[in-house]
Coordinates of C-alpha atoms and ligand atoms in Angstrom, one line a residue:
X1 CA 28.3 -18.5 35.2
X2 CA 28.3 -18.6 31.3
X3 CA 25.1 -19.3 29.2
X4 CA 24.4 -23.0 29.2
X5 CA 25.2 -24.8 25.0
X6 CA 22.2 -23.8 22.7
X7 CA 21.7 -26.6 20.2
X8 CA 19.8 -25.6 16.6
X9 CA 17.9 -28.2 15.1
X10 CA 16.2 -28.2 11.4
X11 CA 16.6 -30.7 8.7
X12 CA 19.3 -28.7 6.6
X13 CA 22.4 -29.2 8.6
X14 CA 24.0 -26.0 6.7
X15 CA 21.5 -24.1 8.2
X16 CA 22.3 -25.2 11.6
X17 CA 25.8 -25.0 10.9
X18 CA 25.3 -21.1 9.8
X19 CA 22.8 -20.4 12.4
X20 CA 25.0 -22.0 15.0
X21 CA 28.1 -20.0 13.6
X22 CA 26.3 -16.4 14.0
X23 CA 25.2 -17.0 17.4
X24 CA 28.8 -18.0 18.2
X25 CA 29.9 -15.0 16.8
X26 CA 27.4 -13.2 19.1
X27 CA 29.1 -14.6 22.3
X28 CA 26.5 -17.7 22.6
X29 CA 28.0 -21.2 23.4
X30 CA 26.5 -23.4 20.6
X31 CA 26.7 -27.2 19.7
X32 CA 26.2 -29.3 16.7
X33 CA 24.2 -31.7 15.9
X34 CA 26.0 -34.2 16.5
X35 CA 26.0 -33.0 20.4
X36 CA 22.1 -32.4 20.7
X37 CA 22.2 -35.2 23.7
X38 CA 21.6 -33.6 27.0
X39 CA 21.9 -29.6 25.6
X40 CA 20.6 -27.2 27.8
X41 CA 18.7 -25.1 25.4
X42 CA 17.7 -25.9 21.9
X43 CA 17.0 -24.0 19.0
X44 CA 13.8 -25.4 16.7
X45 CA 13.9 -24.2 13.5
X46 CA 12.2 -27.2 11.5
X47 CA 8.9 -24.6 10.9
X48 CA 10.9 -22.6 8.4
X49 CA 11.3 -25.2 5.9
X50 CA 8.7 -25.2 3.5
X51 CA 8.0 -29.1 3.5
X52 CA 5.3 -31.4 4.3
X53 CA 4.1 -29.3 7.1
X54 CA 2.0 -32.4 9.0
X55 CA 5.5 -34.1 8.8
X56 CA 7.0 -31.1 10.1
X57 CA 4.7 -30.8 12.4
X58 CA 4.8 -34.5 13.8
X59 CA 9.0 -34.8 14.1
X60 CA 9.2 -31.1 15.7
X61 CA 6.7 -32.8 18.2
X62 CA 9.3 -35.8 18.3
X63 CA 12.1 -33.5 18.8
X64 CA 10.7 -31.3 21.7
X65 CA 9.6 -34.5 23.4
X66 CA 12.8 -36.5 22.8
X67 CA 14.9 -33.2 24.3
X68 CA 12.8 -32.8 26.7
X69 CA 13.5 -36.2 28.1
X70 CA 17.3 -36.0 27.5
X71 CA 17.3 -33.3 29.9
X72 CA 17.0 -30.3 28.0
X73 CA 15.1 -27.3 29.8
X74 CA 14.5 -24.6 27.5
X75 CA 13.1 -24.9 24.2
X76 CA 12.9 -21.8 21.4
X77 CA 10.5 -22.8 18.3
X78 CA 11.0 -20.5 15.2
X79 CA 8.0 -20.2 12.8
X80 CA 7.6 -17.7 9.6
X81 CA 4.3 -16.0 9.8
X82 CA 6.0 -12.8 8.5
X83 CA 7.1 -11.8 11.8
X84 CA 4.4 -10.6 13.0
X85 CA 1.8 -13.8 13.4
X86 CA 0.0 -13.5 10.0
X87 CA 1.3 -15.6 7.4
X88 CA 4.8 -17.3 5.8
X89 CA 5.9 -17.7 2.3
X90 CA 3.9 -20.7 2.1
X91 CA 0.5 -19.3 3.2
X92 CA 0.3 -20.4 6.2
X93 CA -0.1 -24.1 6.3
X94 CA 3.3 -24.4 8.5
X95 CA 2.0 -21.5 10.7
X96 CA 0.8 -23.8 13.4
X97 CA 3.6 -23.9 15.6
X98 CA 2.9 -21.6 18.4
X99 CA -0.2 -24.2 19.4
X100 CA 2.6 -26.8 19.9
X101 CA 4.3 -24.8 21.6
X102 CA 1.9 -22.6 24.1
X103 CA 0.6 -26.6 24.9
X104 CA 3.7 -27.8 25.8
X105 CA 4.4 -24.6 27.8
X106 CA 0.9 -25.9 30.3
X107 CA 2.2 -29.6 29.8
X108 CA 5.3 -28.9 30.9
X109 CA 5.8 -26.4 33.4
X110 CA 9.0 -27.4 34.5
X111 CA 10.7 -25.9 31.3
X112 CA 10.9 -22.6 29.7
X113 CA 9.2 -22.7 26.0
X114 CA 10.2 -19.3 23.5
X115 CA 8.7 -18.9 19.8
X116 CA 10.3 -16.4 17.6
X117 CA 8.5 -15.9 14.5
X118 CA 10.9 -14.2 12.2
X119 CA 10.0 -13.5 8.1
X120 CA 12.3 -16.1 7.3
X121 CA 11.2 -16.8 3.5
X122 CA 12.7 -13.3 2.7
X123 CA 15.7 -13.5 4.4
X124 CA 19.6 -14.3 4.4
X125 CA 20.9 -16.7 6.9
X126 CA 22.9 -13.9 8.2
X127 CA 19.6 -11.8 8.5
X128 CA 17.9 -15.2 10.3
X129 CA 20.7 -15.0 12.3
X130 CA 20.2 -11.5 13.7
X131 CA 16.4 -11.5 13.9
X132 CA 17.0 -14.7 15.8
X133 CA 19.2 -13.2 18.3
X134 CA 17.1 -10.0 18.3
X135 CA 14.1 -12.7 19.6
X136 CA 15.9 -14.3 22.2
X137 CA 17.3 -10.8 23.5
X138 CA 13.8 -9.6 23.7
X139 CA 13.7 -12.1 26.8
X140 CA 9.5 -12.9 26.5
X141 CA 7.7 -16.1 25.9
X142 CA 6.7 -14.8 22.2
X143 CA 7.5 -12.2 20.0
X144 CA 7.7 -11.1 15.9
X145 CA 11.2 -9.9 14.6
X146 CA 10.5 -8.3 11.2
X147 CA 13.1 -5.9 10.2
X148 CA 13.7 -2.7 11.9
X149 CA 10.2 -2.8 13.3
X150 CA 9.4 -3.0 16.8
X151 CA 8.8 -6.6 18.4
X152 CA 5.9 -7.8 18.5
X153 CA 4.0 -9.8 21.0
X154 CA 1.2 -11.2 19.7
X155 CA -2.6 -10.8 21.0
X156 CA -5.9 -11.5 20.4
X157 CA -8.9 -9.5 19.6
X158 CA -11.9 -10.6 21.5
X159 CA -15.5 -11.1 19.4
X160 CA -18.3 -8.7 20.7
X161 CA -21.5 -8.9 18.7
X162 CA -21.2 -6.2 15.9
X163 CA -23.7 -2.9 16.1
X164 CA -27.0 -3.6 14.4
X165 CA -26.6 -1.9 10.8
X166 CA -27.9 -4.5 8.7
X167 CA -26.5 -4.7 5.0
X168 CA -28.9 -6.4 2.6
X169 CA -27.4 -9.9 1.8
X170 CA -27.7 -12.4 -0.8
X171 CA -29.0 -15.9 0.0
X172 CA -25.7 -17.3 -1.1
X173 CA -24.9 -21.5 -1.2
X174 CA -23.2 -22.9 1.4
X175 CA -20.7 -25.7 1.4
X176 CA -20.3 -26.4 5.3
X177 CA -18.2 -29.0 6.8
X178 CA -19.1 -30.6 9.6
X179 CA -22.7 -28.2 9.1
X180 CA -25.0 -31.2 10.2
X181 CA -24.0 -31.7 13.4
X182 CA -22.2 -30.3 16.9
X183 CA -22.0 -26.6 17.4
X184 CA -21.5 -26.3 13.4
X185 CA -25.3 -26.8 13.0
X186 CA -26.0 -24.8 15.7
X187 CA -24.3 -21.6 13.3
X188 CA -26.1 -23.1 10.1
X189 CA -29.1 -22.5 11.3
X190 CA -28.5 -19.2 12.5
X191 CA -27.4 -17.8 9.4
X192 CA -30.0 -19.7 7.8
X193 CA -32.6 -17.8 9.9
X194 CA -30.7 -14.4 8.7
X195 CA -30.3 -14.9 4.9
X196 CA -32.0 -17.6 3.9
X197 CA -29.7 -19.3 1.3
X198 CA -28.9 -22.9 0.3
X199 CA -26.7 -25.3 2.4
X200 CA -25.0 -28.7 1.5
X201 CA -23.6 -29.6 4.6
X202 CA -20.9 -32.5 4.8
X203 CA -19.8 -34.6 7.3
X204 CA -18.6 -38.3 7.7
X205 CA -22.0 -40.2 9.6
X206 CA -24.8 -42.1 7.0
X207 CA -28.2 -40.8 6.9
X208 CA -29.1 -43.7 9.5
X209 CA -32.8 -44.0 10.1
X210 CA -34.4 -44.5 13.9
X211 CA -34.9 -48.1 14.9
X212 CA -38.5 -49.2 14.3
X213 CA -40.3 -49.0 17.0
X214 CA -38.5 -47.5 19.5
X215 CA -39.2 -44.0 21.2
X216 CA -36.9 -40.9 20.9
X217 CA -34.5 -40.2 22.4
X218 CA -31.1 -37.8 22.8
X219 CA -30.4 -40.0 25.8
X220 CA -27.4 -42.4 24.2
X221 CA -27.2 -44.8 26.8
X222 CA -31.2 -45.2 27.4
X223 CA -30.7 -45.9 23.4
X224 CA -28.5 -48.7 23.8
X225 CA -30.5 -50.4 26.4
X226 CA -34.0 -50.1 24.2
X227 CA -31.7 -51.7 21.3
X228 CA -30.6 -54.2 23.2
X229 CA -34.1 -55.2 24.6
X230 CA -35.1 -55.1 21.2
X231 CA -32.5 -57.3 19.9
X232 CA -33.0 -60.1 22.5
X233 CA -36.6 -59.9 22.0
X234 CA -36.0 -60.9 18.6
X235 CA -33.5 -63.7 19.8
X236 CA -30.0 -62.0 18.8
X237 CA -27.7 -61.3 20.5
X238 CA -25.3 -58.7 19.7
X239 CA -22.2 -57.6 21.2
X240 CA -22.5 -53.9 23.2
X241 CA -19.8 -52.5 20.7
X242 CA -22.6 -53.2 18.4
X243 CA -25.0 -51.9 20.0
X244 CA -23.0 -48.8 20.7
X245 CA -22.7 -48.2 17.4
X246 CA -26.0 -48.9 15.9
X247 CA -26.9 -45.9 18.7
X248 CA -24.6 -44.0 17.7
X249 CA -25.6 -44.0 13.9
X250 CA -29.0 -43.6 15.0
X251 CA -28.6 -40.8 17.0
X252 CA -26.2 -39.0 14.2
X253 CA -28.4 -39.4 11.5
X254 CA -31.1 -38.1 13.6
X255 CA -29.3 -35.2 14.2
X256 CA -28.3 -34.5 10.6
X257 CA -32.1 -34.8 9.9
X258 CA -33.3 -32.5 12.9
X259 CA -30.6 -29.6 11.2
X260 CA -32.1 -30.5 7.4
X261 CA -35.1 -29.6 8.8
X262 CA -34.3 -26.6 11.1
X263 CA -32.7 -24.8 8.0
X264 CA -36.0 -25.6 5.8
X265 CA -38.1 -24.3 8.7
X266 CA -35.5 -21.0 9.1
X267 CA -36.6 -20.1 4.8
X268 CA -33.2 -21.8 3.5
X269 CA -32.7 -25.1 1.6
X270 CA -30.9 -27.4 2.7
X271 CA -28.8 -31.1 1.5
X272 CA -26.6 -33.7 3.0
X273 CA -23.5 -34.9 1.4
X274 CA -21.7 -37.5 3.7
X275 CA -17.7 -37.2 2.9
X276 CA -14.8 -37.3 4.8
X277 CA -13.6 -34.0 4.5
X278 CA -9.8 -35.3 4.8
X279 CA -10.4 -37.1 1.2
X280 CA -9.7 -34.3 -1.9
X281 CA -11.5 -36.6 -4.1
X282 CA -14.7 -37.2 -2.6
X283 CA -14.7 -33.4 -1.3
X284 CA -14.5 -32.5 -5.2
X285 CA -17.1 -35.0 -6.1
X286 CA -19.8 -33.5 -2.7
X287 CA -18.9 -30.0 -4.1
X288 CA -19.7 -30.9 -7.9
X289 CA -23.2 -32.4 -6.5
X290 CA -23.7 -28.9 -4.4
X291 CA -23.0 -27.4 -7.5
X292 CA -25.7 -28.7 -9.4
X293 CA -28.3 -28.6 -7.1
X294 CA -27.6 -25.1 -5.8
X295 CA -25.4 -23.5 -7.9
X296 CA -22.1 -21.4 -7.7
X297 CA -21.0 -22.1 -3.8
X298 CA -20.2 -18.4 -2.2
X299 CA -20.0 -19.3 1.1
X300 CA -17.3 -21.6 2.8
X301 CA -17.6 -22.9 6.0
X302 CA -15.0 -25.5 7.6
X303 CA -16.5 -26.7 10.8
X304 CA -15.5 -30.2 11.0
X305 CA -12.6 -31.5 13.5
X306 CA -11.8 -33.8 16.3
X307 CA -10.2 -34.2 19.1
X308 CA -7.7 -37.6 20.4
X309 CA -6.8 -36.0 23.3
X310 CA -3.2 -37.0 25.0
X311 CA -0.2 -35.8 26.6
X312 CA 2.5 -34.4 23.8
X313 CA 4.7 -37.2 25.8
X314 CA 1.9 -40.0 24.4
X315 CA 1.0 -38.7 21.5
X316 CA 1.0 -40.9 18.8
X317 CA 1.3 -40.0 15.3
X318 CA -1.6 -41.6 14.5
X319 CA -3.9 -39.3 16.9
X320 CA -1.9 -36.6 15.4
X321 CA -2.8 -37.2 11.7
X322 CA -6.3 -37.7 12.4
X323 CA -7.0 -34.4 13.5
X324 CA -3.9 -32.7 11.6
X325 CA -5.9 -34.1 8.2
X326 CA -9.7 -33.4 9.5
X327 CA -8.2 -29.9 9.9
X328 CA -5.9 -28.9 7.3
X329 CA -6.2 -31.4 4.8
X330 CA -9.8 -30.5 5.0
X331 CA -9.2 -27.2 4.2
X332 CA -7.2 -27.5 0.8
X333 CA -9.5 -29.9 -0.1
X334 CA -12.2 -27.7 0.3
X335 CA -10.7 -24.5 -1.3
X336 CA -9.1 -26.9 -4.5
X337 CA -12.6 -27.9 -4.7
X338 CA -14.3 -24.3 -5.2
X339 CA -14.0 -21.5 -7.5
X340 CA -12.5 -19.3 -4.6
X341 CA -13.0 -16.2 -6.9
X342 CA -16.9 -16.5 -6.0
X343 CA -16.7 -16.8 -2.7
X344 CA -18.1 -14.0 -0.6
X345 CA -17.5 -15.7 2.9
X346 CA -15.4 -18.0 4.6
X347 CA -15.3 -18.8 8.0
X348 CA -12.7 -21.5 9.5
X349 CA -13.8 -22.9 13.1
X350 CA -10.1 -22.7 15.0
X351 CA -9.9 -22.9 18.7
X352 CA -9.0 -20.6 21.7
X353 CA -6.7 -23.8 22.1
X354 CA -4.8 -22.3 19.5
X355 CA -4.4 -19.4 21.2
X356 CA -3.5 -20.4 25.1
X357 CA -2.3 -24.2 24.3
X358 CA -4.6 -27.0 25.9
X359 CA -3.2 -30.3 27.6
X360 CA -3.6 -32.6 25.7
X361 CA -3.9 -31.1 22.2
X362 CA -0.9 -30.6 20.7
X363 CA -1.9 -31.3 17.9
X364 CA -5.1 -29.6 17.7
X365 CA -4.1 -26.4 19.1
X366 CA -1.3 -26.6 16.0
X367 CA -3.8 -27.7 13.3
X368 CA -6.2 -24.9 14.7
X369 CA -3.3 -22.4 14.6
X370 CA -2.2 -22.8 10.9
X371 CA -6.1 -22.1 9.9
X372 CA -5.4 -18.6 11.7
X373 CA -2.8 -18.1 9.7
X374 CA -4.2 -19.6 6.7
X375 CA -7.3 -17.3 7.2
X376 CA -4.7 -14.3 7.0
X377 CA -3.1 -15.1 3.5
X378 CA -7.3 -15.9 2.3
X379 CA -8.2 -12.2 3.7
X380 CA -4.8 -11.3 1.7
X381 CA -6.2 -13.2 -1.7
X382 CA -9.2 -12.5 -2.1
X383 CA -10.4 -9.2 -1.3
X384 CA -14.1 -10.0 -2.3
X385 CA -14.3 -12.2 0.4
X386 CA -15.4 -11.8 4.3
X387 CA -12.8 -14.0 6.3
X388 CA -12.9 -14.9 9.7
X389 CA -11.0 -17.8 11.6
X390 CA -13.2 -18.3 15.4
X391 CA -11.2 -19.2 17.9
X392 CA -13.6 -20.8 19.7
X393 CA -13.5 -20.7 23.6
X394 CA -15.4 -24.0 24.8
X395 CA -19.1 -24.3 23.8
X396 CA -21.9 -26.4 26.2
X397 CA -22.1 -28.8 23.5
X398 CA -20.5 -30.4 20.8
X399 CA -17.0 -31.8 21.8
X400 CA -17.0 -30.5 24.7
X401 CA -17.0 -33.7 27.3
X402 CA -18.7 -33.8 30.8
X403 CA -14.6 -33.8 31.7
X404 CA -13.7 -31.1 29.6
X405 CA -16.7 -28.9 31.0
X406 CA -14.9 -29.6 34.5
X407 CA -11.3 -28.9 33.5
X408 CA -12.9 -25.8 32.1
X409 CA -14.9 -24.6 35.5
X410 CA -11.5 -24.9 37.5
X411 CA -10.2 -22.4 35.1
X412 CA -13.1 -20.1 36.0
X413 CA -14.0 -20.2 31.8
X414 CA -17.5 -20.2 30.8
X415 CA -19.0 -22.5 28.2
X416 CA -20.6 -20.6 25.3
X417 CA -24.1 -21.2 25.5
X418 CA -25.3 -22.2 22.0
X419 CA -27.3 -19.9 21.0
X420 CA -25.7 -17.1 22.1
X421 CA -22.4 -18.8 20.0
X422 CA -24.3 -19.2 16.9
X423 CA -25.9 -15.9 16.8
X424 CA -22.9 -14.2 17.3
X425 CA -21.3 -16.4 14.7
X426 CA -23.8 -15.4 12.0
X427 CA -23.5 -11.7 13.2
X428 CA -19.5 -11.2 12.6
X429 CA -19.4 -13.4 9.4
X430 CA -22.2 -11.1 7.9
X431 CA -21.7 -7.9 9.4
X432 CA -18.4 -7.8 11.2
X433 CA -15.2 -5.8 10.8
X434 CA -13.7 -7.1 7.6
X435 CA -10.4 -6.5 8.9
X436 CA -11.3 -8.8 12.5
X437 CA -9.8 -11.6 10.7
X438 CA -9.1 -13.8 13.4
X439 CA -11.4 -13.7 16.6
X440 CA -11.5 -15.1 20.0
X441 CA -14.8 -16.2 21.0
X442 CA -15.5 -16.5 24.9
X443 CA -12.9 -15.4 27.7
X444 CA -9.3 -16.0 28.1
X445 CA -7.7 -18.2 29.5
X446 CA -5.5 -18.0 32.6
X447 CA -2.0 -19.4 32.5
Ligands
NAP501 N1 -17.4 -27.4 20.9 C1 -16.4 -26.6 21.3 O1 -16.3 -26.2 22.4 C2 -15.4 -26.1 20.3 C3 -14.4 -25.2 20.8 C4 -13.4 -24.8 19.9 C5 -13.5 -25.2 18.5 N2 -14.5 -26.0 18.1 C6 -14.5 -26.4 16.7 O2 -15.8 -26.3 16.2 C7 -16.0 -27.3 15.2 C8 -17.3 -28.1 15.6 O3 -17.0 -28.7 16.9 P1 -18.1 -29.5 17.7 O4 -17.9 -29.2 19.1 O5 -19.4 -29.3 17.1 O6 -17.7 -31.0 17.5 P2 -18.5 -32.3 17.2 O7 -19.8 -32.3 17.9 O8 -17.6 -33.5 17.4 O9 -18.8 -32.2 15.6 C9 -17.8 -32.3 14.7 C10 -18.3 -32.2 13.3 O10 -17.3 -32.4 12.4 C11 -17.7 -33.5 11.5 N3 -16.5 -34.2 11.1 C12 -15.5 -34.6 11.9 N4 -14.6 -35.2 11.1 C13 -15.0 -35.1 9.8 C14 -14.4 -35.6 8.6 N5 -13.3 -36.2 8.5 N6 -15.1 -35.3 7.5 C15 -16.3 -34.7 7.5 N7 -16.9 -34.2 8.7 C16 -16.2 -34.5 9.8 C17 -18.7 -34.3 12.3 O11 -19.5 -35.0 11.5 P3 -19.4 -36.6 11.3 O12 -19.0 -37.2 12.7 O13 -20.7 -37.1 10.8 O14 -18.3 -36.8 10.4 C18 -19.4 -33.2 13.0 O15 -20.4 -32.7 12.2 C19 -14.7 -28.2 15.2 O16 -13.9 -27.8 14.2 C20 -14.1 -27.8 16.5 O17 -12.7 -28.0 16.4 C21 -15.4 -26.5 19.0

């Protein structure tokens, strides 16, 4: 039976054209654009253009989507990250891809879903051309082509709390995203217990203070009830999204105090800057203020993220720039924002989603991706500096929903217990393997 039509897709339709020719040439039965409708197989190659990689990002979700539904049963993403899972010719930031596409391998069983990641920034199209064909010959779910080097299959080294030799360490300053709250804190603290050091910690929640009068609490629905007595007891009465929210700010800006504190107590200093991370301006303006106060930052932390949690079939773009931006557009704010020669650390909070795809997020598996591969060309950069992407396996805290915790149990994964998570944390940014750039945190997870 010959090889069902293989259809390539990318925004340059000389590059389909060429790519399409090759495999022709190579015995494969191709089709133009024009004949996408209904292929069997499709070729993906939008990654490799250098453009605006959340818009990238968004139409390659479209596309696989859009094939899918048209029939199509096999999809093959290409990404450059060197061709062998590092980083591109533009430093990562497209890198993401292979958290679309491990996702939509669990979402959609029913279809076969191939990554090739091929060096593509250095190459002819007749050299794409080969190393593509090389990829799809290799016959596996994911593999590197880069030149006459074996293929790679990528893998993932698994964190394991590094030996005990202690190196003396300057209390350094800290610009944390997301450092106030979640598990992000949780890691504050502990490297606030090890070092000492100063710590402006951003994040988007006001400093809200606790309702007059009222006990306590963690507990956020007890919370609402108490504001609601308290509200008709003074004759209003407000509607239970208002409520809900005036709990909410409560119970976030007692958090963000509880960490101020907790750092204090641990010997470091410690400041709130509320931002959101996804603005460049205000991150410029929160880093100018840490600045002053503390001085040269040396550390770099990006904790901050969300989750909009949704089918790739539902997705809308919307969800998928929220936590696309949190995520990336955090990031190059942060980095324009500081003199990256100083810094010592950095440490970029990714996600095993990253690694084994999630239901659901699509988009945040991708967004955690491209800070791996970010993370490689940092290590690359800037040799005075400890970098280390965690790729977090699910925490008993933070995001992490009662529902998530569940979907998590049938997979027989363990949450991280949050201590243990932030100690180790603390451990490998300080002491680890320089080289450990990118790290798995907790066990995998089964297909
Ligand atoms: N918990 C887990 O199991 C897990 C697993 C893998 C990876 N991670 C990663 O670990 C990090 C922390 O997660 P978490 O579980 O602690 O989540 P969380 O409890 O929801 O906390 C998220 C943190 O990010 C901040 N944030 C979100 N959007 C922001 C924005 N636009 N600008 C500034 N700050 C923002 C939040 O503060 P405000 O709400 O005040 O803005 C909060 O401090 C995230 O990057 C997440 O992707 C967590």
């Amino acid at each position: 039976m010959p090889a069902p039509p293989v259809a390539v897709i990318s925004p340059d339709d000389i590059f389909s054209e060429t790519l399409s020719a090759r495999l022709e040439r190579a015995g494969c039965d191709t089709q133009g654009p024009a004949a996408i409708e209904g292929c069997a197989s499709a070729i993906l190659a939008g990654a490799l253009f250098e453009t605006d990689p959340l818009a990238t990002s968004w139409d390659l979700l479209e596309t696989a989507r859009n094939l899918r539904a048209g029939g199509t049963r096999e999809l093959v993403f290409l990404q450059d990250t060197g061709g062998c899972f590092r980083f591109g010719g533009d430093g990562g930031w497209c890198g993401g891809v292979a958290g679309l596409a491990r996702t939509a391998r669990r979402e959609w069983p029913d279809m076969v879903i191939r990554l090739i990641d091929i060096p593509a920034h250095a190459m002819t199209p007749d050299e794409i051309g080969k190393a593509v064909l090389a990829g799809l010959a290799c016959g596996v779910e994911e593999v590197g082509i880069c030149g006459e080097s074996d293929p790679l299959i990528p893998g993932h080294v698994r964190a394991s709390m590094p030996g005990k030799a202690r190196l003396a360490q300057e209390p350094g300053t800290w610009i944390v995203s997301g450092g106030a709250r979640g598990v992000t804190s949780d890691c504050v603290m502990a490297l606030a217990r090890r070092t000492g050091g100063r710590f402006a910690l951003l994040g988007r929640s006001g400093l809200a203070p606790w309702p007059e009068g009222l006990p306590q609490t963690d507990d956020l629905g007890e919370l609402r009830k108490k504001l609601a007595q308290a509200a008709l007891a003074h004759g209003e009465k407000p509607r239970p999204a208002e409520i809900d929210a005036a709990a909410r700010h409560a119970l976030a800006g007692r958090e963000i105090r509880d960490t101020l504190s907790a750092i204090e107590a641990a010997g470091g200093e410690a400041a709130y800057l509320p931002c959101d991370i996804a603005d460049p301006e205000a991150v410029a303006r929160a880093v100018r203020e840490a600045e002053a106060r503390f001085g040269s930052v040396t550390g770099l932390i990006h904790g901050a993220g969300v989750i909009a949690d949704r089918r790739m079939s539902d997705k809308t773009f919307g969800d998928f720039a929220k936590v696309y931006r949190t995520k990336i557009d955090g990031l190059r704010a942060l980095l324009s924002a500081v003199d990256t020669s100083k810094l010592t650390h950095i440490a970029l909070f990714s996600s095993a989603a990253a690694a084994f795809g999630n239901p659901g997020q699509g988009d945040y598996a991708l967004a955690n991706e491209a800070l791996n591969r970010v993370a490689h060309k940092l290590r690359a950069d800037l040799p005075g500096a400890r970098v280390k992407s965690f790729n977090w396996g699910p925490w008993d805290g933070g995001m992490v929903s009662e529902a998530h915790a569940r979907h998590f149990e049938a997979l027989g994964v363990a949450l991280i217990p949050r201590p243990a998570g932030a100690d180790l944390f603390a451990g490998h940014l300080l002491f680890g393997d320089p080289d450990e750039v990118e790290l798995l945190v907790g066990e995998p997870w089964p297909a």
